[in-house]
Short mmCIF file of C-alpha atoms in Angstrom, two decimals:
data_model
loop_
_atom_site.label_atom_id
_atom_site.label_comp_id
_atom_site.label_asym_id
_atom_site.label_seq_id
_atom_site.Cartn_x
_atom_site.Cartn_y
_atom_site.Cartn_z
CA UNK A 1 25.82 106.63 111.54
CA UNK A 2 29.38 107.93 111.42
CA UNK A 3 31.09 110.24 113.31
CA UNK A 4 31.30 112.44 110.03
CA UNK A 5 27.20 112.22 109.73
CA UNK A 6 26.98 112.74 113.09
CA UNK A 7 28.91 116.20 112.54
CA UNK A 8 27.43 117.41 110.05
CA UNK A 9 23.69 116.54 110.93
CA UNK A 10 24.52 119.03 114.22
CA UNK A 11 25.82 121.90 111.92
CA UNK A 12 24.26 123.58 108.64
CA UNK A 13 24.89 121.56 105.63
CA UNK A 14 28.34 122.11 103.81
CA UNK A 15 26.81 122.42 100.67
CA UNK A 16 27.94 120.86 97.57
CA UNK A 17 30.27 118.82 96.74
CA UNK A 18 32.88 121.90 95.44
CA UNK A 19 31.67 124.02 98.38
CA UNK A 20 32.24 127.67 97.40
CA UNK A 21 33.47 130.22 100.57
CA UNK A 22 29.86 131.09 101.21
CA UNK A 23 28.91 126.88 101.11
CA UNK A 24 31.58 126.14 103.87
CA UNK A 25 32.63 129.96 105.53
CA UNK A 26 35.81 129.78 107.72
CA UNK A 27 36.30 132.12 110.38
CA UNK A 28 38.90 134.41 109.21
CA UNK A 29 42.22 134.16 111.03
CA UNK A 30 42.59 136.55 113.87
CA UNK A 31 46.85 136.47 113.21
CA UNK A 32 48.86 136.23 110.44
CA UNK A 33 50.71 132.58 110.90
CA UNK A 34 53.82 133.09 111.38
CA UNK A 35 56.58 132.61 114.16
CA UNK A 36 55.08 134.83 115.97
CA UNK A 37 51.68 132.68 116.57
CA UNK A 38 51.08 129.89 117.07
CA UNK A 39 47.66 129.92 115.38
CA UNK A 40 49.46 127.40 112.05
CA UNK A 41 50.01 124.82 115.08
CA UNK A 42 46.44 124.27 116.00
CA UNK A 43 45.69 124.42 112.44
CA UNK A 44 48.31 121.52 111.26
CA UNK A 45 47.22 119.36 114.54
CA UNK A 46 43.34 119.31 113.02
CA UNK A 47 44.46 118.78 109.67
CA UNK A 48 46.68 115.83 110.92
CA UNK A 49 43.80 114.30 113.04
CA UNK A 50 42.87 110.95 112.24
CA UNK A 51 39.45 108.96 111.79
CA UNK A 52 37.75 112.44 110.33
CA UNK A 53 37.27 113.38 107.02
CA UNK A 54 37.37 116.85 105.74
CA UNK A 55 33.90 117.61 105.74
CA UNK A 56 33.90 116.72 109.66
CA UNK A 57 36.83 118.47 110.42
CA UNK A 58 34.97 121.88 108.54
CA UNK A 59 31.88 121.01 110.35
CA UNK A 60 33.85 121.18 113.50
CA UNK A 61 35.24 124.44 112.78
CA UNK A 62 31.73 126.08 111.61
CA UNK A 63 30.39 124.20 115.54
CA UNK A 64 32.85 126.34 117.49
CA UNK A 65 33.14 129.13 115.22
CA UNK A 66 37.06 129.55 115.03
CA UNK A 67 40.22 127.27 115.43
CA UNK A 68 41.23 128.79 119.16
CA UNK A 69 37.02 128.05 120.20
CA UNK A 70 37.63 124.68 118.95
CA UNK A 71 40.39 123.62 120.89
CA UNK A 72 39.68 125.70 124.13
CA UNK A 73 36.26 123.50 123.93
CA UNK A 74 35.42 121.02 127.01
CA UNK A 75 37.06 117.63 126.38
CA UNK A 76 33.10 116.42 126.61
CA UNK A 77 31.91 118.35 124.11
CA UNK A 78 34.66 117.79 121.67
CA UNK A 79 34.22 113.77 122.59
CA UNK A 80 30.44 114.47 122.02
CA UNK A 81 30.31 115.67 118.54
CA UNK A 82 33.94 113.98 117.44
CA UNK A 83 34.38 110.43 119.51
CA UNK A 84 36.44 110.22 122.58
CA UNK A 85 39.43 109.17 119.98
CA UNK A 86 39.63 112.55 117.93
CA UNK A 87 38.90 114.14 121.24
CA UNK A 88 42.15 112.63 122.68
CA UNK A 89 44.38 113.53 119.81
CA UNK A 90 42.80 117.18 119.86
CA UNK A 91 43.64 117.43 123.43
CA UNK A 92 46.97 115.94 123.93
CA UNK A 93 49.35 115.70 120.90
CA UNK A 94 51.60 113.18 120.80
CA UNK A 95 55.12 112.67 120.96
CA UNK A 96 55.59 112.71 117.03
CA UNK A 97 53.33 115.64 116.24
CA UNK A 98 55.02 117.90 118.61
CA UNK A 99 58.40 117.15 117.39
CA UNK A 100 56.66 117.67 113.99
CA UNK A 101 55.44 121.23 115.21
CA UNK A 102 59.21 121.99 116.11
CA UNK A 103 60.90 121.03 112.89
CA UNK A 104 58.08 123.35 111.21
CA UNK A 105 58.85 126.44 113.32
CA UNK A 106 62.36 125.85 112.47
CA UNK A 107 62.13 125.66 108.74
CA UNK A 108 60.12 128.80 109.40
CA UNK A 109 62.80 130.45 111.21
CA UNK A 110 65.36 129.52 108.01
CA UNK A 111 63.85 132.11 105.98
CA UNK A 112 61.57 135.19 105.85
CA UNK A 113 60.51 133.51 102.22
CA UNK A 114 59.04 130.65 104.32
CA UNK A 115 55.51 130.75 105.31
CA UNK A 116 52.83 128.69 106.92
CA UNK A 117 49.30 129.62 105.71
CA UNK A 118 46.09 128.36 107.46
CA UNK A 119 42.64 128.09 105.75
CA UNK A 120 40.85 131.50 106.29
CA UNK A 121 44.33 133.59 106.29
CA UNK A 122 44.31 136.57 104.09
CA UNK A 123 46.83 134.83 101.99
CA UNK A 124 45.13 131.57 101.74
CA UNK A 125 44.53 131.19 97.79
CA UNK A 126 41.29 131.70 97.20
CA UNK A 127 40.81 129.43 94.24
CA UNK A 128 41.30 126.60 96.81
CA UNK A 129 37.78 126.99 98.43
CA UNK A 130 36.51 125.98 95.41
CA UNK A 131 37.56 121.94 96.50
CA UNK A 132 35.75 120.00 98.72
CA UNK A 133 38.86 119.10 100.47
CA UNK A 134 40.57 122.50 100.97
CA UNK A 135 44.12 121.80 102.46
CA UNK A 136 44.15 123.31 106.21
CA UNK A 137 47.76 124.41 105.90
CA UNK A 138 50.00 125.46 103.17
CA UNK A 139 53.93 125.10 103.25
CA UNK A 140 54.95 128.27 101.27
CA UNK A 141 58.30 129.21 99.80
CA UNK A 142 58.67 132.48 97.66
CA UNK A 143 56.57 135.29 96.77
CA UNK A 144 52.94 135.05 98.08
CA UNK A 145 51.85 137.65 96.08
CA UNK A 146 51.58 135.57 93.08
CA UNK A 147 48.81 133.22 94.69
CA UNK A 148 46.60 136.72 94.28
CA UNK A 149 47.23 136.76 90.42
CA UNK A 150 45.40 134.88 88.04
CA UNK A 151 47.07 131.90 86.76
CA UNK A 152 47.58 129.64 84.17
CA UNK A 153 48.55 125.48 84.59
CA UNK A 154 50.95 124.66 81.89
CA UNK A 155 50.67 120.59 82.03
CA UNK A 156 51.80 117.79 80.10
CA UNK A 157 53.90 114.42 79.55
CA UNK A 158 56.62 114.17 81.82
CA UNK A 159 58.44 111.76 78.44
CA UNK A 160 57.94 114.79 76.50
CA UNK A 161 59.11 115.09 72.73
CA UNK A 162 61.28 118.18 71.86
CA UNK A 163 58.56 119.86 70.23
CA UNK A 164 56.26 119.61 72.96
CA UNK A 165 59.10 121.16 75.49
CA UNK A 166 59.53 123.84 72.80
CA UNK A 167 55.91 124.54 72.75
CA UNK A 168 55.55 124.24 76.38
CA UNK A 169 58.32 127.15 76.78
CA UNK A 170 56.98 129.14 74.11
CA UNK A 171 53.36 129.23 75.63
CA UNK A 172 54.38 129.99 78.99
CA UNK A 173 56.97 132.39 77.67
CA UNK A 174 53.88 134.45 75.96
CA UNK A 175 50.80 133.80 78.35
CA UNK A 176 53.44 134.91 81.19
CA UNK A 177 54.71 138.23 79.73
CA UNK A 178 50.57 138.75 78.83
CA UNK A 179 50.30 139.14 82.85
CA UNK A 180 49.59 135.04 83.69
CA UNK A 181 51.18 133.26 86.50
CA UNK A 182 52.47 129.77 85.14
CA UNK A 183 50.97 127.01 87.09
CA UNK A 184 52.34 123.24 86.89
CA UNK A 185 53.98 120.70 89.14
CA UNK A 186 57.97 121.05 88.71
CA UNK A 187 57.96 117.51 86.82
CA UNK A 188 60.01 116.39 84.24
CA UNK A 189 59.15 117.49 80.78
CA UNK A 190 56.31 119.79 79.80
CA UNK A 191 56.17 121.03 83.46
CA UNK A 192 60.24 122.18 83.60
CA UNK A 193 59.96 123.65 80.16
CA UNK A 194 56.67 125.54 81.32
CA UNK A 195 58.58 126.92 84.16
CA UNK A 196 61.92 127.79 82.65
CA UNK A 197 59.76 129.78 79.85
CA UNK A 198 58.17 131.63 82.47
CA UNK A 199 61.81 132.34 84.30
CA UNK A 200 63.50 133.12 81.07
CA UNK A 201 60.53 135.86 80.09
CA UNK A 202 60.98 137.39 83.67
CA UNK A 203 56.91 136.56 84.34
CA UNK A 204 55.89 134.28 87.32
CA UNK A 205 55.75 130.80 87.95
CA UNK A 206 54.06 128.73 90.98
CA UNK A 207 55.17 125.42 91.26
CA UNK A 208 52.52 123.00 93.25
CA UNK A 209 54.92 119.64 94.46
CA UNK A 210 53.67 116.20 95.50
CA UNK A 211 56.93 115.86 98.10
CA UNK A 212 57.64 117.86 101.07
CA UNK A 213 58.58 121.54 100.40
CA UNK A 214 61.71 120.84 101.90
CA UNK A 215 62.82 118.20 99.28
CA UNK A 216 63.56 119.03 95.86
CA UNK A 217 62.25 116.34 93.43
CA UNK A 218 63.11 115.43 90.52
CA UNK A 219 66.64 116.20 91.55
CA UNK A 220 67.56 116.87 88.09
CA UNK A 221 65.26 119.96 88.40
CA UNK A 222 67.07 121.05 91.61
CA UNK A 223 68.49 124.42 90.16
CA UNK A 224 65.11 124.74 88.25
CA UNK A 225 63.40 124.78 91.79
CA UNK A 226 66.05 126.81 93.51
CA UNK A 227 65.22 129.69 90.62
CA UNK A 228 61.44 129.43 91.41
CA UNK A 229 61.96 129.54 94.92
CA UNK A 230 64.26 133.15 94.36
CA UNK A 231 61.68 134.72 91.84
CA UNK A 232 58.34 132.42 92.05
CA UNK A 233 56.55 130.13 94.66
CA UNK A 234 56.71 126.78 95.69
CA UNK A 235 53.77 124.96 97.43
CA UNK A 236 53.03 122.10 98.71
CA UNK A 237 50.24 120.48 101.20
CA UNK A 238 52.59 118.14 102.65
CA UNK A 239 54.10 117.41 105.75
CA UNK A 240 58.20 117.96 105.83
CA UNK A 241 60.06 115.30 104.63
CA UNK A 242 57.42 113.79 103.10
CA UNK A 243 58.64 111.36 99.66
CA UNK A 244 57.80 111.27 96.37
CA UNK A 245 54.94 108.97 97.09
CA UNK A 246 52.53 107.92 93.85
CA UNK A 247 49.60 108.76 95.85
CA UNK A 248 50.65 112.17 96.74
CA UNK A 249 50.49 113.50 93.03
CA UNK A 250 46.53 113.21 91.83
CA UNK A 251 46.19 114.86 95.35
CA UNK A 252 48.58 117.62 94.06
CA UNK A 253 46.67 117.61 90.76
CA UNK A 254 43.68 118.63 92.51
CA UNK A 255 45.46 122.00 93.75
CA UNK A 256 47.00 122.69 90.33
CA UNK A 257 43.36 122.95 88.74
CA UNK A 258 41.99 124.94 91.12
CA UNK A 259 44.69 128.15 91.79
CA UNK A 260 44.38 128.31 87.81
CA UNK A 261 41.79 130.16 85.43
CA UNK A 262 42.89 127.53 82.92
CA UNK A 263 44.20 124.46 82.44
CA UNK A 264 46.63 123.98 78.98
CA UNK A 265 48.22 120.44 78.16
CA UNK A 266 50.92 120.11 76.33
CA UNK A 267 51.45 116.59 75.39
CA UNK A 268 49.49 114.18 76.96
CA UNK A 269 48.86 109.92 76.71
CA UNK A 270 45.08 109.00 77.14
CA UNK A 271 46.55 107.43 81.06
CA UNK A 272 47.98 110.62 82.45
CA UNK A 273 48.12 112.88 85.30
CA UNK A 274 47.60 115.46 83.31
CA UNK A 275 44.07 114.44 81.79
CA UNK A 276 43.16 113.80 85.74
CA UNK A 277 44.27 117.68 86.16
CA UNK A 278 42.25 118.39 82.94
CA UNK A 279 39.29 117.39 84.17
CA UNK A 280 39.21 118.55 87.39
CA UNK A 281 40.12 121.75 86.02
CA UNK A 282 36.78 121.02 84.10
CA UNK A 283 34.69 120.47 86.96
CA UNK A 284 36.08 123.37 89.23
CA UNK A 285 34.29 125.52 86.12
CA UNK A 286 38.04 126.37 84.73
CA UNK A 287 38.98 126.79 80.81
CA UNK A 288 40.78 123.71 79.58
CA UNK A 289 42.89 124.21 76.35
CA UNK A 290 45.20 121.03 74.58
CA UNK A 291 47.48 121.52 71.65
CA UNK A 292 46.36 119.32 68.71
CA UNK A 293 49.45 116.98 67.42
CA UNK A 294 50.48 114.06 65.32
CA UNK A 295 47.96 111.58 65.40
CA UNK A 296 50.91 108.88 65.38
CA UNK A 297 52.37 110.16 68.77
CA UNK A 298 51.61 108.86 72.13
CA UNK A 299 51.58 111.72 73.70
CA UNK A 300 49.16 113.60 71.45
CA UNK A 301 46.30 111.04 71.82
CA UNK A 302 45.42 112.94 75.24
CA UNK A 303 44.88 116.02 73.89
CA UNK A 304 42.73 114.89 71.18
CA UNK A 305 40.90 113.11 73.70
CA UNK A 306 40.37 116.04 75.36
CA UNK A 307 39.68 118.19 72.49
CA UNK A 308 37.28 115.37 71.52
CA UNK A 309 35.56 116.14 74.99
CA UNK A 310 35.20 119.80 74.66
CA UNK A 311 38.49 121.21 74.99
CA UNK A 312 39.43 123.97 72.74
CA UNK A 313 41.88 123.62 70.62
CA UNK A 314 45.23 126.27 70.47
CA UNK A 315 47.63 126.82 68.20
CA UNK A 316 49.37 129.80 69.69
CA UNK A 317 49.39 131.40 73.10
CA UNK A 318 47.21 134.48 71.85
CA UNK A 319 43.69 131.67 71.89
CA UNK A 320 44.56 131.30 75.37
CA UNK A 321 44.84 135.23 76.53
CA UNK A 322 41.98 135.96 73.86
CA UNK A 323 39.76 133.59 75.47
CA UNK A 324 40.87 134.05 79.21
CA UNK A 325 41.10 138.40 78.57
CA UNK A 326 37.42 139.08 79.74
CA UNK A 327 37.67 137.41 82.95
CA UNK A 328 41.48 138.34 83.43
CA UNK A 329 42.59 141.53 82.15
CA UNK A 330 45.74 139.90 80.78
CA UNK A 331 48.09 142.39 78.80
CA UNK A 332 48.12 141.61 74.90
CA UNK A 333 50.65 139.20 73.20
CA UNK A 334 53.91 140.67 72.90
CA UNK A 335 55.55 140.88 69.19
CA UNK A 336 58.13 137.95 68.88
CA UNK A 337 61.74 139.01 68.88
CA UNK A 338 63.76 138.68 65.93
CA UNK A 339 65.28 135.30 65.49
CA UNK A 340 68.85 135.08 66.44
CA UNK A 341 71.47 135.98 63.81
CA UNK A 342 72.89 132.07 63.88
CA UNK A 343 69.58 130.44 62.58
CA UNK A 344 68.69 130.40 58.83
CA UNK A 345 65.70 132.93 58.10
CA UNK A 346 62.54 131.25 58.49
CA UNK A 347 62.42 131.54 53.98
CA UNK A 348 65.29 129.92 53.93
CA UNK A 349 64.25 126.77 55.78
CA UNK A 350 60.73 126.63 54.46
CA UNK A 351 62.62 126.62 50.83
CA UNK A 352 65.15 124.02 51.67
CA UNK A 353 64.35 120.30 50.23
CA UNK A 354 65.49 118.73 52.85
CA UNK A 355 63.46 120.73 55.50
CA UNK A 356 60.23 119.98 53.19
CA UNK A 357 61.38 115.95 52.93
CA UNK A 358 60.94 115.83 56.61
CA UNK A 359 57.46 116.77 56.47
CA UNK A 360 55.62 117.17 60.00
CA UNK A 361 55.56 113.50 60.79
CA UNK A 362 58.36 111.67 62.19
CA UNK A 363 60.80 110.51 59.52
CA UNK A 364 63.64 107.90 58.63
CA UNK A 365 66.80 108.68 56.74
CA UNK A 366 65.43 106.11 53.91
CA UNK A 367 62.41 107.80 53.85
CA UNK A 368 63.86 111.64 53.47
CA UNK A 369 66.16 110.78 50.83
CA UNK A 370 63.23 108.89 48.88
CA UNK A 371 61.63 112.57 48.52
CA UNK A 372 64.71 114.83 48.19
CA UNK A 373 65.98 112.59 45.69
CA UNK A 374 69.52 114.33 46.77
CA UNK A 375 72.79 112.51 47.59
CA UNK A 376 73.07 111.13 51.05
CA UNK A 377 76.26 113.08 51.95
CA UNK A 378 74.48 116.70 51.04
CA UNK A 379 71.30 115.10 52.73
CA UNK A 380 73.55 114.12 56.33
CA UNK A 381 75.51 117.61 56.22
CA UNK A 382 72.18 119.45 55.54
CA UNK A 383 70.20 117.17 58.90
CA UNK A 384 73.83 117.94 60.44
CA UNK A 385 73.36 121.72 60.24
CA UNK A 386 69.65 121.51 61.27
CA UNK A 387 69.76 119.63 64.28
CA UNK A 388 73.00 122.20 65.43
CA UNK A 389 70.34 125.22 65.03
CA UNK A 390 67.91 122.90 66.65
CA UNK A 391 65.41 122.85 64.18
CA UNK A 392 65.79 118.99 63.91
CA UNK A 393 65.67 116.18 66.92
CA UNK A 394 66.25 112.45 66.51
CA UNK A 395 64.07 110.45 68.45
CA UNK A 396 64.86 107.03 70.63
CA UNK A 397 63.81 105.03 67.35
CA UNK A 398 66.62 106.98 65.14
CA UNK A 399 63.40 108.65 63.36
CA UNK A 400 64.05 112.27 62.36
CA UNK A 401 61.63 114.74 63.41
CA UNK A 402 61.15 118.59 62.46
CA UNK A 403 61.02 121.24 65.77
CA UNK A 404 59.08 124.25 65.01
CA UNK A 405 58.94 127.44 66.67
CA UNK A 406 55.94 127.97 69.26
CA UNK A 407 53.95 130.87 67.99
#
């Protein structure tokens, strides 16, 4: 038998395999971790213990009854119900974990926005005891209230097109101003444009990162993760300094599905993260949404996978609040403002024949001047002025393709 059977046939069952808080109950911390206790140190040294799953390390905890009974237990009982090795590291931390400990009190010490949360804190997010594998410790940087709003993960292709960033933006611009906190992982692509549409409509934004919180990554989203750390959250499970490892991001998936009430994708390729998030969103009991696209694009097949599967399909951000407003309480859409006085009005390009040559599909400059049947200098100045009120992209291929507004 192993030591995790072992555990766990000497305590009550943990339930499940998504243990809710009353399947797995933690004793509430008795001290808000901080610098001033050192309650987050005992906490990180259990999470960091090796040769014990998660389920043994919560069976442990339910045994004693709280984190300080744990390790102010006999070294014979720990070694009884844990081995002599987990005992050991329990007992007597090594060299690297305490200089670990001290680098974490003093990247709490940098800032009153950084905080160290333990499982059971008042602060812990509660969506997280909805995982099997609730992280023990949270590195937090930002506002905390946010993790106590209800939240929406904004996912997608990190090789995005430029209608699925303009979509992205759009949806998190609305579902954020209706009262939603906008959810995603600080990636390239559908995840940036998700957060810079909840920054540029003054709503909040929690970004969940696969790296340590005290690396920025992707650096080209550096100033994009210096805003969220000013007027959002940033949080992340890992240890400090930890890379951008490929392993590290299903793991971060995981966290994204569950501090959300539901789960949109953007832009998705059947292999991608974001279906992973999708359906673990799924299984945690959360909404998932996908936006349909063109069924010629990659990074649509995903979401009609997932639609396929039982997702539900969206066209504007209003299906999501509509659908999420029961649970949520979400304010209504906002009106759209008034286009800006440098774009055509919306007549104007829905009457133009080179606007309606382009169709929705992705198109080539033979192909658009087949339909128009206008000379190629009036077509070029017309795609000219389009793609300069960017209502027009060009893709790698040199294909011409239409961008819409969001609704």
């Amino acid at each position: 038998m192993t030591q995790d059977a072992t555990l766990l046939s000497q305590t009550t069952s943990l339930a499940s395999a998504h243990p809710l808080p009353a399947a797995h109950p933690v004793p509430a911390a008795e001290a808000t971790c901080g610098a001033a206790s050192p309650e987050w140190m005992l906490w990180w040294r259990l999470g960091r213990l090796r040769g014990l799953r998660m389920a043994g390390k919560l069976a442990l905890l339910k045994h004693f009854g709280s984190i300080q009974a744990l390790f102010g237990a006999a070294p014979a009982s720990l070694a009884g119900l844990a081995g002599e090795s987990a005992a050991g590291q329990l007992l007597l931390p090594d060299e690297a974990c305490q200089h670990q400990l001290a680098s974490m009190q003093a990247w709490l010490d940098q800032s009153p926005r950084h905080h160290l949360l333990c499982l059971g804190d008042p602060d812990y997010p509660q969506g997280l005891l909805d995982l099997a594998d609730p992280p023990l410790l949270l590195f937090a940087s930002g506002d905390l209230s946010l993790l106590h709003r209800p939240g929406l993960a904004v996912v997608g292709s990190r090789s995005a097109t430029p209608q699925g960033i303009e979509n992205a933006r759009a949806f998190a611009r609305a579902a954020g101003q209706a009262g939603l906190t906008i959810v995603s992982g600080l990636a390239l692509g559908i995840d940036a444009a998700a957060h810079a549409g909840a920054l540029q409509a003054g709503a909040a934004t929690l970004a969940l990162i696969g790296t340590g919180i005290d690396r920025l990554y992707p650096a080209a989203n550096r100033d994009l993760a210096l805003q969220i750390r000013e007027h959002g959250l940033i949080l992340s499970e890992l240890p400090l300094g930890a890379a951008a490892l490929q392993h590290h991001f299903p793991r971060r998936n995981r966290l994204i599905a569950a501090l959300s009430r539901g789960v949109l994708v953007v832009e998705a390729a059947r292999q991608s993260g974001s279906l992973i998030t999708a359906r673990l969103a799924a299984d945690l009991g959360r909404e998932v949404f996908a936006i349909p696209g063109s069924i010629h694009s990659p990074v649509s097949k995903g979401c009609h996978l997932l639609i396929r599967q039982g997702a539900k399909l969206v066209e504007c951000a209003q299906d999501i609040t509509e659908e999420l407003a029961p649970v949520l309480a979400v304010r209504p859409i906002p009106e759209a403002p008034a286009r800006a006085a440098t774009q055509a009005p919306a007549h104007e390009i829905r009457d133009d024949p080179v606007w309606q040559a382009l169709g929705h599909e992705p198109s080539s400059l033979a192909q658009i001047l087949a339909r128009c049947q206008l000379p190629m200098a009036a077509v070029q100045e017309r795609l000219l002025r389009l793609e300069l009120d960017r209502r027009l992209s060009r893709l790698d291929d040199g294909r011409l393709l239409r961008i819409v507004e969001a609704s």
